[in-house]
Coordinates of C-alpha atoms and ligand atoms in Angstrom, one line a residue:
X1130 CA -97.5 82.4 221.7
X1131 CA -100.9 84.1 222.0
X1132 CA -100.0 87.8 221.9
X1133 CA -102.2 88.5 225.0
X1134 CA -100.4 85.9 226.9
X1135 CA -97.1 87.3 225.6
X1136 CA -98.1 90.7 226.7
X1137 CA -99.1 89.4 230.2
X1138 CA -95.7 87.7 230.4
X1139 CA -94.0 90.8 229.2
X1140 CA -95.9 92.8 231.8
X1141 CA -94.8 90.6 234.6
X1142 CA -91.2 90.9 233.6
X1143 CA -91.5 94.6 233.1
X1144 CA -92.8 95.2 236.6
X1145 CA -89.6 93.7 237.9
X1146 CA -87.6 96.1 235.7
X1147 CA -89.3 99.0 237.4
X1148 CA -87.3 98.2 240.5
X1149 CA -83.9 97.8 239.0
X1150 CA -83.9 100.5 236.4
X1151 CA -80.3 101.6 236.0
X1152 CA -80.1 101.8 232.3
X1153 CA -77.8 104.0 230.2
X1154 CA -79.9 106.9 229.0
X1155 CA -81.0 106.6 225.4
X1156 CA -79.4 109.0 223.0
X1157 CA -81.5 110.6 220.2
X1158 CA -80.3 112.9 217.4
X1159 CA -81.8 115.4 216.8
X1160 CA -82.7 116.1 220.4
X1161 CA -86.5 115.8 220.6
X1162 CA -88.6 118.5 222.1
X1163 CA -89.6 116.0 224.9
X1164 CA -87.8 112.8 225.6
X1165 CA -88.7 111.2 229.0
X1166 CA -87.5 107.8 230.0
X1167 CA -89.4 105.7 232.4
X1168 CA -88.6 102.5 234.2
X1169 CA -90.8 100.2 232.2
X1170 CA -89.7 98.5 229.1
X1171 CA -91.0 96.5 226.2
X1172 CA -89.6 93.1 225.4
X1173 CA -89.4 92.7 221.6
X1174 CA -89.3 89.1 220.7
X1175 CA -89.4 87.2 217.4
X1176 CA -93.1 86.8 218.0
X1177 CA -93.8 90.5 218.1
X1178 CA -95.9 92.0 215.4
X1179 CA -96.1 95.4 213.7
X1180 CA -99.5 96.8 213.0
X1181 CA -100.6 99.6 210.8
X1182 CA -103.8 101.3 211.7
X1183 CA -105.9 100.8 208.6
X1184 CA -104.4 103.5 206.4
X1185 CA -102.8 102.5 203.1
X1186 CA -100.0 105.1 203.5
X1187 CA -99.0 103.5 206.8
X1188 CA -99.1 100.0 205.4
X1189 CA -96.7 101.2 202.7
X1190 CA -94.6 102.9 205.4
X1191 CA -94.4 99.7 207.4
X1192 CA -93.2 97.9 204.3
X1193 CA -90.5 100.5 203.7
X1194 CA -89.4 100.3 207.3
X1195 CA -89.1 96.5 207.1
X1196 CA -87.2 96.8 203.8
X1197 CA -84.8 99.3 205.3
X1198 CA -84.1 97.1 208.3
X1199 CA -83.5 94.2 206.0
X1200 CA -81.2 96.2 203.8
X1201 CA -79.0 97.4 206.7
X1202 CA -79.2 94.5 209.1
X1203 CA -79.7 91.3 207.2
X1204 CA -77.5 88.4 208.4
X1205 CA -74.1 88.4 206.7
X1206 CA -73.9 92.2 206.4
X1207 CA -70.3 93.2 206.5
X1208 CA -69.2 95.2 209.5
X1209 CA -72.0 94.3 211.9
X1210 CA -70.9 93.1 215.3
X1211 CA -71.8 89.3 215.7
X1212 CA -74.1 89.8 218.7
X1213 CA -75.9 92.7 217.0
X1214 CA -76.4 90.8 213.7
X1215 CA -77.8 87.8 215.5
X1216 CA -80.2 89.8 217.7
X1217 CA -81.4 91.8 214.7
X1218 CA -81.8 88.9 212.4
X1219 CA -83.3 86.7 215.1
X1220 CA -85.6 89.3 216.7
X1221 CA -86.0 92.6 214.9
X1222 CA -86.5 91.4 211.4
X1223 CA -89.0 88.6 212.3
X1224 CA -90.8 91.1 214.5
X1225 CA -91.4 93.7 211.8
X1226 CA -94.2 91.8 210.1
X1227 CA -97.3 93.7 209.1
X1228 CA -100.8 92.8 210.4
X1229 CA -104.0 94.8 210.1
X1230 CA -105.4 93.4 213.3
X1231 CA -104.8 95.9 216.1
X1232 CA -105.5 93.4 218.8
X1233 CA -102.3 91.5 217.7
X1234 CA -100.2 94.7 217.7
X1235 CA -97.0 95.2 219.6
X1236 CA -95.8 98.0 217.4
X1237 CA -98.6 100.3 216.3
X1238 CA -98.3 103.0 213.6
X1239 CA -101.1 105.5 213.5
X1240 CA -102.0 109.1 212.6
X1241 CA -103.6 111.8 214.7
X1242 CA -104.9 114.9 212.9
X1243 CA -104.4 116.9 216.1
X1244 CA -100.6 116.7 215.5
X1245 CA -98.8 118.9 213.0
X1246 CA -97.8 117.4 209.6
X1247 CA -94.3 116.3 210.6
X1248 CA -94.9 116.0 214.4
X1249 CA -94.8 112.6 216.0
X1250 CA -95.0 110.9 219.4
X1251 CA -93.3 107.7 220.3
X1252 CA -94.5 105.8 223.4
X1253 CA -92.7 102.7 224.6
X1254 CA -94.2 100.9 227.6
X1255 CA -94.6 97.4 228.7
X1256 CA -97.7 97.1 226.6
X1257 CA -96.0 97.9 223.4
X1258 CA -94.7 100.6 221.1
X1259 CA -96.8 103.3 219.5
X1260 CA -95.6 105.7 216.8
X1261 CA -98.2 108.4 216.1
X1262 CA -97.7 111.1 213.5
X1263 CA -99.7 114.0 212.2
X1264 CA -99.3 112.4 208.7
X1265 CA -97.4 109.5 207.4
X1266 CA -94.4 111.8 207.2
X1267 CA -94.6 112.4 211.0
X1268 CA -94.9 108.7 211.6
X1269 CA -91.8 108.1 209.4
X1270 CA -89.7 110.5 211.6
X1271 CA -91.0 108.7 214.6
X1272 CA -89.8 105.4 213.1
X1273 CA -86.3 106.9 212.6
X1274 CA -86.2 107.7 216.4
X1275 CA -87.5 104.2 217.2
X1276 CA -84.7 102.8 215.0
X1277 CA -82.1 104.7 217.1
X1278 CA -83.7 103.3 220.3
X1279 CA -83.8 99.8 218.9
X1280 CA -80.2 99.8 217.8
X1281 CA -79.1 101.0 221.3
X1282 CA -81.4 98.5 223.0
X1283 CA -80.3 95.6 220.7
X1284 CA -76.6 96.3 221.4
X1285 CA -77.4 96.3 225.1
X1286 CA -79.4 93.0 224.8
X1287 CA -76.6 91.1 223.0
X1288 CA -76.8 87.4 223.7
X1289 CA -80.4 87.5 225.0
X1290 CA -83.5 86.0 223.5
X1291 CA -85.5 89.3 223.6
X1292 CA -84.6 92.9 223.1
X1293 CA -85.4 95.0 226.2
X1294 CA -86.5 98.3 224.7
X1295 CA -86.5 101.0 227.4
X1296 CA -89.7 102.8 228.3
X1297 CA -89.8 106.2 226.7
X1298 CA -92.1 109.0 225.9
X1299 CA -91.0 111.2 222.9
X1300 CA -92.8 114.2 221.5
X1301 CA -91.1 116.0 218.6
X1302 CA -91.6 118.3 215.7
X1303 CA -89.2 120.0 213.4
X1304 CA -88.4 123.7 213.8
X1305 CA -87.9 124.2 210.1
X1306 CA -90.2 122.9 207.3
X1307 CA -87.4 122.8 204.8
X1308 CA -84.5 120.5 205.8
X1309 CA -82.3 119.8 202.8
X1310 CA -79.2 118.2 201.4
X1311 CA -77.8 118.9 198.0
X1312 CA -76.4 116.2 195.6
X1313 CA -74.0 117.1 192.8
X1314 CA -73.6 114.3 190.2
X1315 CA -72.3 116.8 187.6
X1316 CA -68.7 117.0 188.5
X1317 CA -68.6 113.4 189.4
X1318 CA -71.4 111.0 188.7
X1319 CA -73.2 108.8 191.2
X1320 CA -75.4 105.9 190.3
X1321 CA -79.1 105.5 191.1
X1322 CA -78.2 103.0 193.8
X1323 CA -75.8 105.4 195.4
X1324 CA -78.5 108.1 195.3
X1325 CA -80.9 105.8 197.0
X1326 CA -78.4 105.2 199.8
X1327 CA -78.0 109.0 200.0
X1328 CA -81.8 109.2 200.4
X1329 CA -81.6 106.7 203.2
X1330 CA -79.0 108.9 204.8
X1331 CA -81.3 111.9 204.6
X1332 CA -84.2 109.9 206.1
X1333 CA -82.0 108.7 209.0
X1334 CA -81.3 112.3 209.8
X1335 CA -85.0 113.3 209.4
X1336 CA -84.1 115.6 206.5
X1337 CA -87.0 116.0 204.1
X1338 CA -85.6 117.5 200.9
X1339 CA -83.2 116.4 198.3
X1340 CA -81.8 119.2 196.1
X1341 CA -80.7 117.4 192.9
X1342 CA -78.2 119.5 191.0
X1343 CA -78.6 118.1 187.5
X1344 CA -76.7 120.3 185.1
X1345 CA -73.3 122.1 185.2
X1346 CA -70.3 123.0 183.2
X1347 CA -68.6 119.6 183.6
X1348 CA -71.6 117.4 182.7
X1349 CA -75.3 117.5 181.9
X1350 CA -76.9 114.6 183.8
X1351 CA -80.6 114.6 183.0
X1352 CA -82.1 113.0 179.8
X1353 CA -84.2 115.5 177.9
X1354 CA -86.0 113.8 175.1
X1355 CA -86.2 116.8 172.8
X1356 CA -82.5 117.5 173.1
X1357 CA -80.7 114.2 173.0
X1358 CA -77.2 115.7 172.6
X1359 CA -77.4 117.1 176.1
X1360 CA -76.6 113.6 177.4
X1361 CA -74.8 112.3 174.3
X1362 CA -72.3 115.2 174.1
X1363 CA -72.9 117.3 177.3
X1364 CA -72.5 114.4 179.7
X1365 CA -69.0 113.7 178.5
X1366 CA -65.8 115.7 179.1
X1367 CA -62.7 114.6 177.3
X1368 CA -60.5 114.6 180.4
X1369 CA -60.4 115.9 184.0
X1370 CA -58.1 118.3 185.8
X1371 CA -55.7 116.5 188.2
X1372 CA -55.3 117.9 191.7
X1373 CA -56.4 121.3 192.8
X1374 CA -57.9 123.8 190.4
X1375 CA -55.3 126.3 191.5
X1376 CA -52.5 123.9 190.8
X1377 CA -51.9 125.0 187.2
X1378 CA -48.9 122.6 186.7
X1379 CA -50.7 119.3 187.7
X1380 CA -52.1 118.8 184.2
X1381 CA -55.0 116.6 183.0
X1382 CA -55.7 112.9 183.3
X1383 CA -56.2 112.3 179.5
X1384 CA -59.2 110.1 180.3
X1385 CA -62.7 110.8 178.9
X1386 CA -65.3 111.0 181.7
X1387 CA -69.1 110.7 181.7
X1388 CA -70.2 108.5 178.8
X1389 CA -73.6 107.2 179.8
X1390 CA -73.4 109.1 183.1
X1391 CA -76.8 110.6 183.2
X1392 CA -80.3 109.8 184.7
X1393 CA -82.9 108.6 182.2
X1394 CA -86.5 109.5 182.7
X1395 CA -87.0 106.0 184.1
X1396 CA -84.1 106.5 186.5
X1397 CA -85.7 109.8 187.7
X1398 CA -89.0 108.1 188.2
X1399 CA -87.3 105.3 190.2
X1400 CA -85.5 107.8 192.4
X1401 CA -88.7 109.9 192.9
X1402 CA -90.6 106.9 194.0
X1403 CA -87.9 105.8 196.4
X1404 CA -87.7 109.3 197.9
X1405 CA -91.4 109.7 198.2
X1406 CA -91.7 106.3 200.0
X1407 CA -89.2 107.8 202.5
X1408 CA -91.1 111.0 202.8
X1409 CA -88.5 113.1 200.9
X1410 CA -89.3 115.8 198.4
X1411 CA -87.0 116.1 195.4
X1412 CA -86.2 119.5 194.0
X1413 CA -84.4 119.5 190.6
X1414 CA -81.9 122.2 189.7
X1415 CA -81.4 123.3 186.1
X1416 CA -78.6 125.9 186.1
X1417 CA -79.0 129.2 184.2
X1418 CA -77.7 131.4 182.8
X1419 CA -74.2 130.4 184.0
X1420 CA -72.7 126.9 184.7
X1421 CA -74.1 126.0 181.3
X1422 CA -71.0 124.9 179.3
X1423 CA -72.2 121.3 179.0
X1424 CA -75.4 122.6 177.3
X1425 CA -73.4 124.9 175.1
X1426 CA -71.1 122.1 174.0
X1427 CA -74.2 120.1 173.0
X1428 CA -76.0 123.0 171.2
X1429 CA -73.5 125.8 170.4
X1430 CA -76.3 128.2 169.3
X1431 CA -77.2 128.6 173.0
X1432 CA -74.0 130.7 173.5
X1433 CA -73.3 134.3 172.5
X1434 CA -70.3 133.4 170.2
X1435 CA -71.7 130.2 168.7
X1436 CA -68.7 128.2 170.0
X1437 CA -67.3 125.8 169.5
X1438 CA -67.5 124.8 173.1
X1439 CA -66.2 121.8 175.1
X1440 CA -67.8 120.3 178.2
X1441 CA -65.5 121.8 180.8
X1442 CA -62.5 119.7 182.0
X1443 CA -61.6 121.8 185.0
X1444 CA -63.4 123.4 187.9
X1445 CA -64.2 127.1 188.6
X1446 CA -66.3 129.5 186.6
X1447 CA -66.6 129.8 182.8
X1448 CA -67.2 133.0 180.9
X1449 CA -69.3 131.0 178.4
X1450 CA -73.0 131.2 179.5
X1451 CA -76.4 131.2 177.9
X1452 CA -77.0 134.0 175.4
X1453 CA -80.0 136.1 176.7
X1454 CA -80.4 138.1 173.5
X1455 CA -81.6 135.2 171.3
X1456 CA -85.1 133.9 171.6
X1457 CA -83.9 130.4 170.7
X1458 CA -82.3 130.3 174.2
X1459 CA -85.7 130.8 175.8
X1460 CA -87.3 128.2 173.5
X1461 CA -84.7 125.7 174.7
X1462 CA -85.0 126.6 178.4
X1463 CA -88.8 126.3 178.2
X1464 CA -88.7 123.0 176.4
X1465 CA -86.2 121.6 179.0
X1466 CA -88.4 122.9 181.9
X1467 CA -91.5 121.4 180.3
X1468 CA -89.9 118.0 180.5
X1469 CA -88.6 118.7 184.0
X1470 CA -92.0 119.8 185.2
X1471 CA -93.5 116.8 183.6
X1472 CA -91.2 114.5 185.6
X1473 CA -90.9 116.2 189.0
X1474 CA -94.0 116.8 191.1
X1475 CA -92.2 119.3 193.4
X1476 CA -93.7 122.7 194.0
X1477 CA -90.2 124.3 193.6
X1478 CA -87.8 124.2 190.7
X1479 CA -84.3 125.5 191.3
X1480 CA -83.0 127.6 188.4
X1481 CA -79.4 128.3 189.6
X1482 CA -78.4 131.9 189.0
X1483 CA -75.0 131.8 190.6
X1484 CA -71.5 132.7 189.4
X1485 CA -72.4 134.1 186.0
X1486 CA -69.8 136.4 184.4
X1487 CA -71.2 139.0 182.0
X1488 CA -68.3 139.4 179.6
X1489 CA -69.9 137.5 176.7
X1490 CA -73.1 139.5 177.0
X1491 CA -71.1 142.8 177.0
X1492 CA -69.7 141.8 173.6
X1493 CA -72.8 140.1 172.1
X1494 CA -74.9 142.2 169.7
X1495 CA -78.0 140.2 170.5
X1496 CA -77.6 140.6 174.2
X1497 CA -76.9 144.4 173.8
X1498 CA -80.0 144.7 171.6
X1499 CA -82.1 143.0 174.2
X1500 CA -80.8 145.4 176.9
X1501 CA -81.7 148.4 174.8
X1502 CA -85.2 147.1 173.9
X1503 CA -86.0 146.2 177.4
X1504 CA -84.5 149.3 179.0
X1505 CA -82.0 147.3 181.1
X1506 CA -79.3 149.4 182.7
X1507 CA -76.6 146.8 183.0
X1508 CA -75.8 143.1 182.5
X1509 CA -77.0 142.2 186.0
X1510 CA -80.4 143.4 185.0
X1511 CA -80.1 141.4 181.9
X1512 CA -79.6 138.3 184.0
X1513 CA -82.7 139.4 186.1
X1514 CA -84.7 139.7 182.8
X1515 CA -84.0 136.0 182.0
X1516 CA -84.8 134.8 185.5
X1517 CA -88.0 136.8 185.6
X1518 CA -89.2 135.4 182.3
X1519 CA -88.3 131.9 183.4
X1520 CA -90.0 132.4 186.7
X1521 CA -93.2 133.7 185.0
X1522 CA -93.1 130.7 182.7
X1523 CA -92.8 128.3 185.6
X1524 CA -95.5 130.1 187.5
X1525 CA -97.9 129.3 184.6
X1526 CA -97.1 125.7 185.2
X1527 CA -97.9 126.0 188.9
X1528 CA -94.3 126.0 190.0
X1529 CA -92.2 128.4 192.1
X1530 CA -88.5 129.1 191.8
X1531 CA -85.5 128.9 194.1
X1532 CA -82.3 130.5 193.0
X1533 CA -78.8 131.1 194.5
X1534 CA -78.4 134.4 196.3
X1535 CA -76.9 136.1 193.2
X1536 CA -80.5 136.3 191.9
X1537 CA -81.0 139.3 194.3
X1538 CA -78.6 141.3 192.2
X1539 CA -80.9 141.5 189.1
X1540 CA -84.0 142.2 191.2
X1541 CA -86.4 139.4 192.1
X1542 CA -90.1 138.9 192.4
X1543 CA -91.9 138.4 195.8
X1544 CA -92.4 134.7 195.1
X1545 CA -88.8 133.7 194.5
X1546 CA -87.0 131.8 197.2
X1547 CA -83.4 132.7 197.8
X1548 CA -80.8 130.1 198.7
X1549 CA -78.1 131.9 200.6
X1550 CA -74.7 130.3 199.9
X1551 CA -72.1 133.1 200.1
X1552 CA -72.5 133.1 203.9
X1553 CA -75.8 134.1 205.5
X1554 CA -75.8 137.8 204.2
X1555 CA -77.8 137.1 201.0
X1556 CA -80.5 135.3 203.1
X1557 CA -80.6 138.2 205.6
X1558 CA -81.0 140.7 202.8
X1559 CA -83.7 138.6 201.1
X1560 CA -85.6 138.1 204.4
X1561 CA -85.5 141.9 205.0
X1562 CA -87.1 142.5 201.6
X1563 CA -89.7 139.9 202.3
X1564 CA -88.5 136.9 200.3
X1565 CA -88.4 133.4 201.5
X1566 CA -85.0 132.0 202.3
X1567 CA -83.2 128.7 202.6
X1568 CA -79.9 129.2 204.5
X1569 CA -77.1 127.1 203.1
X1570 CA -74.0 129.3 204.0
X1571 CA -70.7 128.0 202.8
X1572 CA -69.2 129.2 206.1
X1573 CA -71.3 126.6 208.0
X1574 CA -72.8 124.1 205.6
X1575 CA -70.5 123.5 202.7
X1576 CA -69.6 119.9 203.4
X1577 CA -67.0 119.8 200.6
X1578 CA -64.9 122.0 203.0
X1579 CA -62.4 120.4 205.3
X1580 CA -63.4 119.1 208.7
X1581 CA -60.2 119.8 210.6
X1582 CA -57.8 122.8 210.8
X1583 CA -54.9 120.7 209.6
X1584 CA -56.2 118.4 206.9
X1585 CA -52.8 117.1 205.8
X1586 CA -51.7 116.0 209.2
X1587 CA -55.1 114.5 210.0
X1588 CA -55.2 112.6 206.7
X1589 CA -58.2 114.3 205.2
X1590 CA -58.7 113.5 201.5
X1591 CA -57.8 116.3 199.1
X1592 CA -60.6 118.9 199.2
X1593 CA -61.7 122.3 197.8
X1594 CA -60.4 124.1 200.9
X1595 CA -62.4 125.9 203.6
X1596 CA -62.8 124.7 207.2
X1597 CA -66.2 123.6 208.6
X1598 CA -65.7 121.3 211.6
X1599 CA -68.7 119.6 213.1
X1600 CA -68.9 122.2 215.9
X1601 CA -69.1 125.0 213.4
X1602 CA -72.1 123.4 211.6
X1603 CA -73.7 122.9 215.0
X1604 CA -73.1 126.6 216.0
X1605 CA -75.1 128.0 213.0
X1606 CA -77.9 130.4 214.0
X1607 CA -80.3 130.7 211.0
X1608 CA -81.9 133.7 212.7
X1609 CA -78.8 135.7 213.4
X1610 CA -79.4 139.5 213.0
X1611 CA -83.1 139.0 212.0
X1612 CA -86.1 140.4 213.9
X1613 CA -89.3 138.5 214.5
X1614 CA -90.9 139.6 211.3
X1615 CA -87.9 138.7 209.2
X1616 CA -87.4 135.4 210.8
X1617 CA -90.6 134.0 209.4
X1618 CA -89.1 134.1 206.0
X1619 CA -86.3 131.6 206.9
X1620 CA -87.9 128.4 205.7
X1621 CA -85.1 126.2 206.4
X1622 CA -81.5 125.1 206.0
X1623 CA -79.5 122.9 203.8
X1624 CA -76.0 121.4 203.4
X1625 CA -74.2 121.3 200.0
X1626 CA -71.6 118.8 199.0
X1627 CA -70.1 119.9 195.7
X1628 CA -68.2 117.1 194.1
X1629 CA -65.2 118.6 192.2
X1630 CA -62.9 116.6 194.4
X1631 CA -65.3 113.9 195.4
X1632 CA -65.1 111.1 192.9
X1633 CA -66.5 108.2 194.9
X1634 CA -69.6 107.7 197.1
X1635 CA -67.5 106.6 200.0
X1636 CA -65.8 109.9 199.9
X1637 CA -69.1 111.7 199.8
X1638 CA -70.3 109.8 202.9
X1639 CA -67.0 110.8 204.6
X1640 CA -67.8 114.4 203.9
X1641 CA -71.4 114.3 205.0
X1642 CA -71.3 112.1 208.1
X1643 CA -71.4 113.1 210.9
X1644 CA -72.0 116.7 209.7
X1645 CA -75.5 115.7 208.6
X1646 CA -76.2 115.1 212.3
X1647 CA -75.4 118.8 213.1
X1648 CA -77.6 119.9 210.1
X1649 CA -80.4 117.8 211.5
X1650 CA -80.1 119.2 215.0
X1651 CA -80.0 122.8 213.7
X1652 CA -83.1 122.1 211.6
X1653 CA -85.1 120.3 214.3
X1654 CA -84.1 121.8 217.7
X1655 CA -84.1 125.3 218.9
X1656 CA -81.9 124.7 221.9
X1657 CA -78.3 124.1 220.8
X1658 CA -76.3 125.3 223.8
X1659 CA -74.6 122.0 224.6
X1660 CA -72.1 120.9 221.9
X1661 CA -70.5 118.4 224.2
X1662 CA -73.8 116.8 224.9
X1663 CA -74.7 116.8 221.2
X1664 CA -71.4 115.1 220.3
X1665 CA -71.9 112.5 223.0
X1666 CA -75.4 111.7 221.6
X1667 CA -74.0 111.5 218.0
X1668 CA -71.4 109.1 219.2
X1669 CA -73.9 106.9 221.2
X1670 CA -76.6 107.0 218.6
X1671 CA -75.7 108.0 215.1
X1672 CA -72.2 106.5 215.0
X1673 CA -73.5 102.9 215.5
X1674 CA -76.3 103.6 213.0
X1675 CA -73.6 104.6 210.5
X1676 CA -71.6 101.5 211.3
X1677 CA -74.5 99.1 211.2
X1678 CA -75.8 100.7 208.0
X1679 CA -72.4 100.3 206.3
X1680 CA -71.9 104.1 205.9
X1681 CA -68.5 105.6 205.8
X1682 CA -68.1 108.5 208.3
X1683 CA -65.4 110.9 209.3
X1684 CA -63.8 110.1 212.6
X1685 CA -62.3 113.4 213.5
X1686 CA -65.0 114.8 215.8
X1687 CA -65.1 111.6 217.7
X1688 CA -61.3 111.7 218.2
X1689 CA -61.5 115.2 219.5
X1690 CA -59.8 116.6 216.4
X1691 CA -61.1 119.8 214.9
Ligands
ACM1786 C1 -72.4 127.8 194.6 O1 -71.7 127.2 195.5 N1 -71.8 128.3 193.5 C2 -73.8 127.9 194.7
ZN1787 ZN1 -75.7 136.9 173.7

């Protein structure tokens, strides 16, 4: 049908809908700054067309959107309700075709420089659908909101020939510029395809940063050309602890883990392209000076004692760490970081800094000599010495560092960003001394923690401990105890899902969903006074998105169990 005629026909039908507008309100997560429904509606039909407004970035975005819909909603996808599959495959997928002729447009993507980078508006009226962003990133977040509206509208239109998309005006922008989730493939490995799905999960929640934890005691997961043993030796552990770390009697499984479990340089490029297409920045983490046993097992000269070392087979913290006395350690770290900087375009490199015992340094002549030569008072300052040198090196390459909050103990430069994980206190201290902060407190956003007070009765899988139900995540106040000046240093928030006890991607999804919805709402919205309303929106909007996308999610919050 000629689109003008179609629009005229749609207009005629829509006028009628003005009079009988008793629709269920649309639910959007995170809650936008403005979301006003009106009584008009747009009828999306198989003849509808998507347009991009002349910008290459938006053309690419339209393609990525179509690809995502296809991936999640293609006919035959397991778990989709029949009516929904039909309506999506008959209507939404054919409709998301790209044209560059604005006159044919039903769904228009465009950019408006008057909007902030990640800000967007979504207008749905009988004339069509407009998503406008400050940049392609803003448009992408607008598309995520549109997807939520489409899924709810499609479900309500089951059995009809067109989807009636309710009239809506949305204006939104994120409160925090940094909205992250952390991914740990070191304790248990996850494939590139799983990581891509994880990136889809981030995009769905309008999170813009993937913190990729690539090295740890139990496995080194990034190919470094200059040091091939890191992935030949350091990726593999000879067996894995059974049960809880604290359960000393449970023994080991006797099965080698991790051969070939690393990301090649091509894998990294593939992940970076996939993330960039979805407007997500990737920050790599190379841990130092602790959590380094996999590196030490590959190259024993990196440690104070010279080894031998074994890639760690249990969890917790190792006393074996990088030797800071020997210059060869610095040569190694710089070589590794050269390759990391070569691969990753991000402004930030995460250099770890957490949980590093000093006992080896106390007994190492080279480390003690270094302390004397540099006038360092104690081993915490020795750690600070390493981190400062590495920061300066990264600065020469145009990069800035992020470190876990322990980096405060050895003294940090003005330009280091602190990731506050031992509760919010490290972040508060850092903000008060003028450093930028990302809040990722274990007390609110460690998603490897249990989701209910009684995990055994509620059938939660074995976990590391802790207790962070959905309502707790939602209640986090990133500005607690900070005055106006200090608040500007809080750059954002992040959730961490450590994988000691998470061996499969399904399990990881169970831990992250729906808690990512709370992370998203805390990151985007300032007003979080209505937990019941939030939960109802998650149930109406995100839960079907999870189901239709084939994601595993935890049911507890929806069943009223905390
Ligand atoms: C951490 O959880 N050790 C950062
Ligand atoms: Zn040493």
